[in-house]
CSV table of C-alpha atoms in Angstrom, one decimal:
chain,number,residue,atom,x,y,z
O,1,MET,CA,-6.1,1.1,-1.4
O,2,LYS,CA,-4.5,4.4,-1.5
O,3,ILE,CA,-4.1,5.9,-5.2
O,4,SER,CA,-1.1,7.6,-4.0
O,5,GLU,CA,0.7,4.5,-3.1
O,6,ILE,CA,0.2,3.3,-6.7
O,7,LEU,CA,1.1,6.4,-8.2
O,8,ARG,CA,4.4,6.6,-6.4
O,9,LEU,CA,5.2,3.6,-8.1
O,10,ALA,CA,3.6,4.1,-11.3
O,11,ILE,CA,4.7,7.3,-12.2
O,12,PRO,CA,8.6,6.8,-11.9
O,13,ILE,CA,8.1,3.3,-13.5
O,14,SER,CA,6.0,5.0,-16.4
O,15,ILE,CA,8.4,7.8,-17.2
O,16,GLN,CA,11.1,5.2,-17.2
O,17,SER,CA,9.5,2.9,-19.5
O,18,LEU,CA,8.2,5.6,-21.6
O,19,VAL,CA,12.0,7.1,-21.8
O,20,PHE,CA,13.4,3.8,-22.3
O,21,SER,CA,10.9,3.1,-25.2
O,22,CYS,CA,12.3,6.3,-26.8
O,23,LEU,CA,15.6,4.7,-27.1
O,24,GLY,CA,14.4,2.5,-30.1
O,25,TYR,CA,12.6,5.8,-31.6
O,26,ILE,CA,15.4,7.9,-31.2
O,27,ASP,CA,17.7,5.7,-33.5
O,28,ILE,CA,14.9,5.5,-36.2
O,29,PHE,CA,14.3,9.2,-36.0
O,30,MET,CA,17.9,10.0,-36.1
O,31,VAL,CA,18.5,7.9,-39.1
O,32,SER,CA,15.4,8.8,-40.9
O,33,LYS,CA,17.5,11.2,-43.2
O,34,LEU,CA,19.5,8.5,-44.5
O,35,GLY,CA,16.7,6.8,-46.2
O,36,GLU,CA,13.9,4.2,-45.8
O,37,ALA,CA,16.3,1.2,-46.0
O,38,ASN,CA,18.1,2.5,-42.7
O,39,VAL,CA,14.7,3.1,-41.0
O,40,ALA,CA,13.5,-0.5,-42.1
O,41,ALA,CA,16.8,-1.9,-40.9
O,42,ILE,CA,16.7,-0.5,-37.3
O,43,GLY,CA,13.1,-1.4,-37.2
O,44,ILE,CA,13.6,-5.0,-38.0
O,45,ALA,CA,16.8,-5.0,-35.4
O,46,ALA,CA,14.7,-3.7,-32.8
O,47,LYS,CA,12.5,-6.6,-33.2
O,48,VAL,CA,15.5,-9.1,-33.1
O,49,THR,CA,17.0,-7.1,-30.0
O,50,TRP,CA,13.7,-7.4,-28.3
O,51,LEU,CA,13.4,-11.2,-29.0
O,52,ASN,CA,16.8,-11.6,-27.2
O,53,ILE,CA,15.9,-9.3,-24.4
O,54,THR,CA,12.8,-11.3,-23.8
O,55,LEU,CA,14.5,-14.0,-22.1
O,56,LEU,CA,16.3,-11.5,-20.0
O,57,ILE,CA,13.1,-9.9,-19.0
O,58,SER,CA,11.7,-13.6,-18.2
O,59,LEU,CA,14.4,-14.0,-15.5
O,60,THR,CA,14.0,-10.6,-13.9
O,61,ALA,CA,10.1,-11.0,-14.1
O,62,THR,CA,10.7,-14.3,-12.0
O,63,LEU,CA,12.9,-12.2,-9.7
O,64,SER,CA,10.2,-9.7,-9.4
O,65,ILE,CA,7.7,-12.3,-8.3
O,66,PHE,CA,10.0,-13.8,-5.3
O,67,LEU,CA,11.5,-10.4,-4.4
O,68,SER,CA,8.3,-8.8,-4.2
O,69,ASN,CA,7.0,-11.5,-1.7
O,70,TYR,CA,10.2,-11.7,0.3
O,71,VAL,CA,10.3,-7.9,0.7
O,72,GLY,CA,6.7,-8.1,1.8
O,73,SER,CA,7.5,-10.9,4.3
O,74,GLY,CA,10.9,-9.1,5.6
O,75,ASN,CA,12.9,-12.3,4.7
O,76,VAL,CA,16.3,-10.7,3.9
O,77,LYS,CA,18.1,-14.1,3.6
O,78,SER,CA,15.7,-15.2,0.7
O,79,GLN,CA,16.1,-11.7,-0.9
O,80,THR,CA,19.8,-12.3,-1.0
O,81,SER,CA,19.5,-15.8,-2.4
O,82,ILE,CA,17.1,-15.2,-5.4
O,83,ILE,CA,19.2,-12.2,-6.4
O,84,GLN,CA,22.2,-14.1,-6.6
O,85,ILE,CA,20.4,-17.0,-8.5
O,86,SER,CA,19.1,-14.4,-11.0
O,87,LEU,CA,22.4,-12.7,-11.5
O,88,LEU,CA,24.2,-15.9,-12.2
O,89,PHE,CA,21.3,-16.9,-14.8
O,90,LEU,CA,21.4,-13.5,-16.6
O,91,LEU,CA,25.0,-13.2,-16.9
O,92,THR,CA,25.4,-16.6,-18.2
O,93,VAL,CA,22.5,-16.1,-20.9
O,94,SER,CA,23.2,-12.7,-21.8
O,95,THR,CA,26.9,-13.6,-22.6
O,96,ILE,CA,25.8,-16.4,-25.0
O,97,GLN,CA,23.4,-14.0,-26.6
O,98,SER,CA,26.1,-11.5,-27.3
O,99,ILE,CA,28.4,-14.1,-28.9
O,100,ILE,CA,25.8,-15.4,-31.1
O,101,GLN,CA,24.3,-12.1,-32.4
O,102,ALA,CA,28.2,-11.0,-33.3
O,103,LEU,CA,28.8,-14.0,-35.3
O,104,PHE,CA,25.6,-14.7,-37.0
O,105,SER,CA,23.8,-11.1,-37.6
O,106,TYR,CA,23.6,-11.4,-41.2
O,107,HIS,CA,22.0,-14.8,-41.2
O,108,VAL,CA,19.5,-13.3,-38.5
O,109,SER,CA,18.6,-10.3,-40.4
O,110,SER,CA,18.0,-12.1,-43.7
O,111,ILE,CA,15.4,-13.9,-42.1
O,112,PHE,CA,13.2,-11.0,-41.8
O,113,THR,CA,13.4,-9.3,-45.1
O,114,ASP,CA,14.3,-10.3,-48.8
O,115,ASN,CA,15.6,-6.7,-49.6
O,116,LEU,CA,19.7,-7.1,-49.6
O,117,GLU,CA,20.3,-3.6,-48.6
O,118,VAL,CA,18.1,-3.7,-45.7
O,119,SER,CA,19.4,-7.0,-44.6
O,120,LEU,CA,23.0,-5.8,-44.7
O,121,LEU,CA,22.4,-2.5,-43.0
O,122,CYS,CA,20.2,-4.4,-40.1
O,123,SER,CA,23.3,-7.0,-40.0
O,124,THR,CA,25.7,-4.1,-39.4
O,125,TYR,CA,23.5,-2.7,-36.7
O,126,LEU,CA,23.1,-5.9,-35.0
O,127,LYS,CA,26.8,-6.8,-35.0
O,128,TYR,CA,27.7,-3.3,-33.2
O,129,THR,CA,25.0,-3.7,-30.4
O,130,SER,CA,25.9,-7.2,-29.7
O,131,PRO,CA,27.4,-6.3,-26.5
O,132,LEU,CA,24.0,-4.8,-25.5
O,133,TYR,CA,22.5,-7.8,-23.8
O,134,LEU,CA,25.4,-8.4,-21.2
O,135,PHE,CA,25.0,-4.7,-19.9
O,136,SER,CA,21.1,-5.0,-20.2
O,137,SER,CA,20.9,-8.1,-18.0
O,138,LEU,CA,22.6,-6.1,-15.2
O,139,SER,CA,20.5,-3.0,-15.8
O,140,LEU,CA,17.2,-5.2,-15.7
O,141,ILE,CA,18.3,-6.6,-12.2
O,142,ILE,CA,19.1,-3.2,-10.8
O,143,ASP,CA,15.7,-2.1,-12.1
O,144,THR,CA,13.8,-4.9,-10.4
O,145,ILE,CA,15.4,-4.2,-7.2
O,146,ASN,CA,14.4,-0.6,-7.1
O,147,ARG,CA,11.1,-1.2,-7.8
O,148,CYS,CA,10.5,-3.8,-5.2
O,149,HIS,CA,11.8,-1.5,-2.8
O,150,LYS,CA,9.7,1.1,-3.6
O,151,LYS,CA,12.4,3.2,-5.2
O,152,PRO,CA,11.8,3.2,-9.0
O,153,SER,CA,12.9,7.0,-9.3
O,154,ILE,CA,16.4,5.9,-8.9
O,155,SER,CA,16.3,3.9,-12.2
O,156,THR,CA,14.1,6.5,-13.9
O,157,LYS,CA,16.9,9.2,-13.3
O,158,ILE,CA,19.6,6.7,-14.9
O,159,THR,CA,17.3,5.9,-17.8
O,160,ILE,CA,16.8,9.6,-18.5
O,161,LEU,CA,20.8,9.8,-18.4
O,162,GLU,CA,21.2,7.2,-20.7
O,163,VAL,CA,18.5,8.7,-23.3
O,164,ILE,CA,20.5,11.9,-22.9
O,165,ILE,CA,23.8,10.3,-23.5
O,166,ALA,CA,22.4,8.2,-26.6
O,167,VAL,CA,20.8,11.3,-28.1
O,168,PHE,CA,24.1,13.3,-28.0
O,169,LEU,CA,26.1,10.4,-29.1
O,170,ASN,CA,23.7,9.8,-32.1
O,171,TRP,CA,23.9,13.6,-33.1
O,172,VAL,CA,27.9,13.1,-32.9
O,173,MET,CA,28.3,9.8,-34.6
O,174,ILE,CA,25.6,9.5,-37.0
O,175,TYR,CA,26.4,12.8,-38.8
O,176,GLY,CA,29.8,13.3,-38.0
O,177,ASN,CA,29.4,16.3,-35.9
O,178,LEU,CA,32.4,17.8,-33.4
O,179,SER,CA,34.8,16.6,-36.1
O,180,PHE,CA,33.8,12.9,-35.7
O,181,PRO,CA,33.7,10.9,-38.9
O,182,GLU,CA,30.1,10.3,-40.5
O,183,MET,CA,29.3,6.9,-39.1
O,184,GLY,CA,25.6,6.3,-40.3
O,185,ILE,CA,24.1,3.4,-38.9
O,186,ILE,CA,27.3,2.1,-37.3
O,187,GLY,CA,27.1,5.4,-35.2
O,188,ALA,CA,23.4,4.7,-34.2
O,189,ALA,CA,24.5,1.3,-33.0
O,190,LEU,CA,27.6,2.6,-31.2
O,191,SER,CA,25.6,5.3,-29.5
O,192,THR,CA,23.1,2.9,-28.1
O,193,THR,CA,25.8,0.5,-26.8
O,194,ILE,CA,27.7,3.1,-25.2
O,195,ALA,CA,24.8,4.6,-23.5
O,196,ARG,CA,23.7,1.5,-22.1
O,197,ILE,CA,27.2,0.5,-20.6
O,198,ILE,CA,27.4,3.9,-19.0
O,199,ARG,CA,24.0,3.4,-17.7
O,200,THR,CA,25.0,0.1,-16.2
O,201,ILE,CA,28.2,1.4,-14.5
O,202,VAL,CA,26.1,4.4,-12.8
O,203,GLY,CA,23.1,2.0,-11.8
O,204,SER,CA,25.6,-0.5,-10.3
O,205,TYR,CA,27.5,1.9,-8.1
O,206,ILE,CA,24.2,3.5,-6.8
O,207,LEU,CA,22.8,-0.1,-6.0
O,208,VAL,CA,26.0,-0.9,-4.1
O,209,LYS,CA,25.9,2.1,-2.2
O,210,ILE,CA,22.4,1.6,-1.2
O,211,TYR,CA,22.0,-2.3,-0.6
O,212,THR,CA,25.5,-3.3,0.3
O,213,TYR,CA,24.2,-4.6,3.6
O,214,LYS,CA,21.7,-6.7,2.3
O,215,TYR,CA,22.9,-8.1,-1.1
O,216,PHE,CA,26.6,-7.8,-1.7
O,217,ILE,CA,27.8,-9.5,1.4
O,218,SER,CA,30.6,-12.3,1.2
O,219,THR,CA,28.3,-14.9,2.4
O,220,ILE,CA,26.4,-17.0,0.0
O,221,TYR,CA,23.3,-18.8,1.3
O,222,LEU,CA,24.1,-22.3,-0.4
O,223,ASN,CA,21.6,-24.2,1.6
O,224,SER,CA,18.9,-22.3,0.4
O,225,PHE,CA,19.9,-22.1,-3.3
O,226,LYS,CA,18.7,-25.7,-4.2
O,227,PRO,CA,14.7,-25.3,-3.2
O,228,LEU,CA,14.9,-21.6,-4.4
O,229,VAL,CA,16.2,-22.8,-7.7
O,230,VAL,CA,13.3,-25.2,-8.3
O,231,ASP,CA,10.6,-22.7,-7.1
O,232,TYR,CA,12.5,-20.0,-9.6
O,233,PHE,CA,12.3,-22.5,-12.5
O,234,SER,CA,8.6,-23.4,-11.7
O,235,LYS,CA,7.8,-19.9,-12.4
O,236,PHE,CA,10.4,-18.7,-14.8
O,237,LEU,CA,9.6,-21.5,-17.5
O,238,PRO,CA,6.1,-20.5,-17.9
O,239,ILE,CA,6.8,-16.6,-18.1
O,240,LEU,CA,9.7,-17.5,-20.5
O,241,LEU,CA,7.6,-19.9,-22.9
O,242,THR,CA,4.7,-16.9,-22.6
O,243,ASN,CA,7.3,-14.4,-23.7
O,244,ILE,CA,8.7,-16.5,-26.5
O,245,ILE,CA,5.4,-17.3,-27.8
O,246,TRP,CA,4.7,-13.6,-27.8
O,247,SER,CA,7.7,-12.5,-29.3
O,248,LEU,CA,7.9,-15.1,-31.7
O,249,GLY,CA,4.5,-13.9,-32.7
O,250,ILE,CA,6.0,-10.4,-33.2
O,251,ALA,CA,8.4,-11.7,-35.4
O,252,THR,CA,6.3,-13.6,-37.5
O,253,TYR,CA,4.0,-10.5,-38.0
O,254,GLN,CA,7.3,-8.8,-38.9
O,255,PHE,CA,7.8,-11.6,-41.3
O,256,LEU,CA,4.6,-11.1,-42.9
O,257,ILE,CA,4.7,-7.3,-43.0
O,258,GLY,CA,8.3,-7.8,-44.8
O,259,LYS,CA,6.3,-9.5,-47.6
O,260,LEU,CA,4.4,-6.4,-48.4
O,261,GLY,CA,7.4,-4.3,-49.2
O,262,VAL,CA,9.9,-1.9,-47.4
O,263,ASP,CA,7.4,0.9,-47.5
O,264,TYR,CA,5.2,-1.3,-45.0
O,265,ILE,CA,8.4,-2.2,-43.0
O,266,ALA,CA,9.0,1.4,-42.5
O,267,LEU,CA,5.5,2.4,-41.6
O,268,HIS,CA,5.1,-0.4,-39.1
O,269,SER,CA,8.4,0.4,-37.6
O,270,VAL,CA,7.5,4.2,-37.0
O,271,ILE,CA,3.9,3.3,-35.6
O,272,SER,CA,5.2,0.6,-33.4
O,273,SER,CA,7.8,3.1,-31.9
O,274,ILE,CA,5.1,5.3,-31.1
O,275,GLU,CA,2.6,2.9,-29.9
O,276,SER,CA,5.7,1.5,-27.5
O,277,ALA,CA,6.0,4.9,-26.2
O,278,PHE,CA,2.5,5.2,-25.2
O,279,LEU,CA,2.2,1.5,-23.9
O,280,ALA,CA,5.1,2.1,-21.6
O,281,ILE,CA,2.8,4.2,-19.4
O,282,SER,CA,0.5,1.5,-19.3
O,283,TRP,CA,3.1,-0.9,-18.6
O,284,GLY,CA,4.0,1.4,-15.5
O,285,VAL,CA,0.4,1.5,-13.9
O,286,ALA,CA,0.4,-2.4,-14.4
O,287,THR,CA,3.7,-3.1,-12.9
O,288,SER,CA,3.4,-1.1,-9.9
O,289,SER,CA,-0.2,-2.6,-9.3
O,290,GLY,CA,1.4,-6.1,-9.6
O,291,ILE,CA,4.3,-5.5,-7.3
O,292,LEU,CA,1.9,-3.9,-4.6
O,293,VAL,CA,-0.6,-7.1,-5.0
O,294,ALA,CA,2.4,-9.5,-4.6
O,295,ARG,CA,3.8,-7.6,-1.5
O,296,ARG,CA,0.3,-7.9,-0.2
O,297,LEU,CA,0.4,-11.8,-0.8
O,298,GLY,CA,3.6,-11.7,1.3
O,299,TYR,CA,2.0,-9.6,4.1
O,300,GLY,CA,-0.7,-12.7,4.0
O,301,TYR,CA,-3.8,-10.5,2.9
O,302,SER,CA,-6.9,-12.9,2.6
O,303,ILE,CA,-8.6,-13.4,-0.8
O,304,ALA,CA,-11.4,-11.1,0.2
O,305,GLU,CA,-8.9,-8.4,1.0
O,306,LEU,CA,-7.3,-8.8,-2.3
O,307,ASP,CA,-10.4,-9.0,-4.3
O,308,ARG,CA,-11.6,-5.5,-2.7
O,309,TYR,CA,-8.1,-4.0,-3.5
O,310,LEU,CA,-8.3,-5.1,-7.1
O,311,LYS,CA,-11.8,-4.0,-7.8
O,312,LYS,CA,-10.8,-0.4,-6.8
O,313,GLN,CA,-8.3,-0.3,-9.6
O,314,LYS,CA,-10.4,-1.6,-12.7
O,315,LEU,CA,-12.5,1.5,-13.4
O,316,SER,CA,-9.4,3.6,-13.2
O,317,VAL,CA,-7.5,1.3,-15.6
O,318,TYR,CA,-10.5,1.3,-18.1
O,319,LEU,CA,-10.8,5.0,-18.2
O,320,TYR,CA,-7.1,5.7,-18.4
O,321,SER,CA,-7.0,3.4,-21.2
O,322,LEU,CA,-9.8,5.1,-23.0
O,323,VAL,CA,-8.1,8.6,-22.5
O,324,THR,CA,-4.7,7.4,-23.4
O,325,SER,CA,-6.1,5.6,-26.8
O,326,VAL,CA,-7.8,8.9,-27.8
O,327,THR,CA,-4.6,10.8,-27.3
O,328,PHE,CA,-2.6,8.1,-29.2
O,329,PHE,CA,-5.0,8.6,-32.2
O,330,ILE,CA,-4.6,12.3,-31.9
O,331,VAL,CA,-0.8,11.9,-32.1
O,332,LEU,CA,-1.1,9.4,-35.0
O,333,TYR,CA,-3.1,11.7,-37.1
O,334,TYR,CA,-0.9,14.9,-36.5
O,335,PHE,CA,2.2,12.9,-37.0
O,336,SER,CA,1.0,11.7,-40.4
O,337,ILE,CA,0.3,15.5,-41.3
O,338,TYR,CA,3.3,16.9,-40.0
O,339,TYR,CA,5.6,14.2,-41.5
O,340,ASN,CA,3.5,13.8,-44.6
O,341,VAL,CA,3.1,10.1,-44.1
O,342,ARG,CA,0.6,8.8,-46.5
O,343,TYR,CA,-1.3,5.5,-45.7
O,344,ASP,CA,-5.2,4.3,-45.7
O,345,PHE,CA,-7.2,6.3,-43.1
O,346,THR,CA,-8.6,2.9,-42.0
O,347,TYR,CA,-5.2,2.2,-40.4
O,348,LEU,CA,-5.7,5.0,-38.2
O,349,LEU,CA,-8.8,3.8,-36.8
O,350,PHE,CA,-7.2,0.2,-36.0
O,351,PHE,CA,-4.1,1.4,-34.2
O,352,PRO,CA,-6.0,3.2,-31.5
O,353,LEU,CA,-8.4,0.2,-31.0
O,354,ILE,CA,-5.6,-2.4,-30.8
O,355,PHE,CA,-3.7,-0.1,-28.3
O,356,LEU,CA,-6.8,0.2,-25.9
O,357,LEU,CA,-7.0,-3.6,-25.9
O,358,LYS,CA,-3.5,-3.7,-25.2
O,359,CYS,CA,-3.6,-1.4,-22.1
O,360,ILE,CA,-6.2,-3.7,-20.6
O,361,SER,CA,-4.8,-6.9,-21.4
O,362,VAL,CA,-1.2,-5.7,-20.2
O,363,TYR,CA,-2.8,-4.7,-16.7
O,364,TYR,CA,-4.4,-8.1,-16.3
O,365,LEU,CA,-1.5,-10.1,-17.4
O,366,THR,CA,0.9,-8.3,-15.4
O,367,ILE,CA,-1.4,-8.5,-12.2
O,368,LEU,CA,-1.7,-12.4,-12.6
O,369,GLN,CA,2.3,-12.8,-13.6
O,370,ASN,CA,3.6,-10.6,-10.8
O,371,CYS,CA,1.3,-12.8,-8.3
O,372,GLY,CA,2.6,-16.4,-9.8
O,373,ASP,CA,-0.2,-17.2,-12.0
O,374,THR,CA,2.2,-17.8,-14.7
O,375,LYS,CA,0.9,-21.0,-16.2
O,376,ASN,CA,-2.6,-19.6,-17.2
O,377,ASN,CA,-0.8,-16.4,-19.2
O,378,LEU,CA,1.2,-19.2,-21.1
O,379,LYS,CA,-2.0,-21.0,-21.9
O,380,LEU,CA,-3.8,-18.1,-22.9
O,381,ASN,CA,-1.1,-16.2,-25.0
O,382,PHE,CA,-0.5,-19.6,-27.1
O,383,ILE,CA,-4.4,-19.9,-27.9
O,384,CYS,CA,-4.8,-16.3,-29.0
O,385,GLN,CA,-1.7,-15.8,-31.0
O,386,TRP,CA,-0.6,-19.4,-32.6
O,387,LEU,CA,-4.0,-21.0,-32.7
O,388,VAL,CA,-6.1,-18.0,-33.9
O,389,SER,CA,-4.4,-14.8,-35.2
O,390,ILE,CA,-1.2,-15.9,-36.7
O,391,PRO,CA,-2.4,-19.0,-38.6
O,392,ILE,CA,-5.2,-16.8,-40.2
O,393,SER,CA,-2.9,-13.8,-40.8
O,394,THR,CA,-0.4,-16.3,-42.8
O,395,VAL,CA,-3.1,-17.5,-45.0
O,396,LEU,CA,-4.3,-14.0,-45.7
O,397,ILE,CA,-1.0,-12.6,-46.6
O,398,ILE,CA,0.9,-15.6,-48.1
O,399,HIS,CA,-2.0,-17.4,-49.7
O,400,LEU,CA,-4.6,-15.0,-50.5
O,401,ASN,CA,-2.4,-11.9,-51.1
O,402,CYS,CA,-4.4,-9.8,-48.8
O,403,THR,CA,-3.2,-6.1,-47.7
O,404,TYR,CA,-1.7,-4.5,-44.3
O,405,ILE,CA,-5.3,-4.3,-43.2
O,406,SER,CA,-5.8,-7.8,-42.6
O,407,ILE,CA,-2.9,-8.1,-40.2
O,408,LEU,CA,-4.2,-5.3,-38.1
O,409,ALA,CA,-7.7,-6.9,-38.1
O,410,MET,CA,-6.2,-10.0,-36.7
O,411,LEU,CA,-4.3,-8.2,-34.2
O,412,THR,CA,-7.5,-6.6,-33.0
O,413,VAL,CA,-9.2,-10.2,-32.8
O,414,GLU,CA,-5.9,-11.5,-30.6
O,415,GLU,CA,-6.3,-8.7,-28.2
O,416,LEU,CA,-9.9,-8.8,-27.9
O,417,LEU,CA,-9.7,-12.6,-27.0
O,418,LYS,CA,-7.0,-11.8,-24.4
O,419,VAL,CA,-9.2,-9.1,-22.7
O,420,VAL,CA,-12.3,-11.4,-22.5
O,421,PHE,CA,-10.6,-14.5,-21.1
O,422,LEU,CA,-8.3,-12.4,-18.6
O,423,HIS,CA,-11.2,-10.5,-17.3
O,424,VAL,CA,-13.0,-13.7,-16.5
O,425,ARG,CA,-10.0,-15.2,-14.8
O,426,LEU,CA,-9.5,-12.0,-12.6
O,427,LYS,CA,-13.3,-11.7,-11.8
O,428,ASN,CA,-13.8,-15.3,-10.7
O,429,LEU,CA,-10.7,-15.0,-8.2
O,430,SER,CA,-9.9,-18.7,-9.2
O,431,TRP,CA,-6.2,-17.8,-9.8
O,432,ILE,CA,-5.6,-16.7,-6.2
O,433,ASP,CA,-6.1,-20.1,-5.2
O,434,ASP,CA,-3.6,-21.5,-8.0
O,435,VAL,CA,-0.9,-19.0,-6.5
O,436,LYS,CA,1.7,-21.0,-4.4
O,437,LEU,CA,4.4,-18.3,-3.3
O,438,ALA,CA,6.7,-19.2,-0.5
O,439,ARG,CA,6.4,-16.8,2.3
O,440,GLY,CA,9.3,-16.3,4.7
O,441,CYS,CA,11.6,-18.6,3.0
């Protein structure tokens, strides 16, 4: 295994993920001067948006499984067909999502908070960002194609452009600069939406210029659609259910935190945004590793060769996770001092520990998912979240009136269980025998 091969993929993907994760933090940071209610509203809206994006991510994650394999085997016909299938599903789903969010934004926001002001602000933000899903679906497909062809730097540059546009438009629209009216949270929503639209247009133009011969030809391979659709959904459904289970878990935690008050909603929103920025780097490393392993399955590597390839990654991942967690702790510490954020010091100890475990579990989960071992991930997430951490957290908060620290403790238990079970799964190599990917279809 060449480290440079991983880094060539991981660095652009990590930068893109880091920059992309900053988009949510940008809105929170830019409206922070408008008060806690605005911060809490965007924090809740971010969770709602993520729940919807999860479905789109599941579709593109499935695309990545097949496309990486087909690129490895050099099968252009199957590459074209799987992209066309994904595009059809993504556009259909994202259009429905946009319509539903535009019509029922208040009903959705009121689920996550009892505070009327926060609910109304969140509803406004959701309504103005409802077109986001349609353009996000196209952007996700573009990013997946670039990564599978080892050209993630293209998407990275486009993402940086999106962030620059979002920051500028936020500055203009939220506070009424350059003779624009002061729009507050509406300005934040419009800025995010417009920036995503521009990103999609630029990304689509570049994609068509690069891959015209392969993907945007007039011929549609109808004969290969039916078996591919069956295979596609056999991988997609476990990924979707896994992401739904995980996302509903996040929503449940958000609901429980909402019971603790606006202060804790705002605190958790800010900390989660910072954590997401750090976790984006881990996700980049995991994604690049998963793509490379999946391509090797397409090449026809043996189990022994894949085992040797994976063993060389583990120590590096553990070391990276430890260093990043310490850095995360330092950033949180100085963030609390600089912004005069007052919270129990015990929280500061839990956040890096949870983050460390997440780094490792994300690596394991992504490797297994990208190679097609999707059903095991589904079972594991369901057990750790919905049979252990969430039921206990609900009892502690709703019935025993425990504090925020109890939620952090259960998040730690959840991630620890995942790491232990995933480590055993990856070490035993039994997952490789379960992976049944089509080669050269």
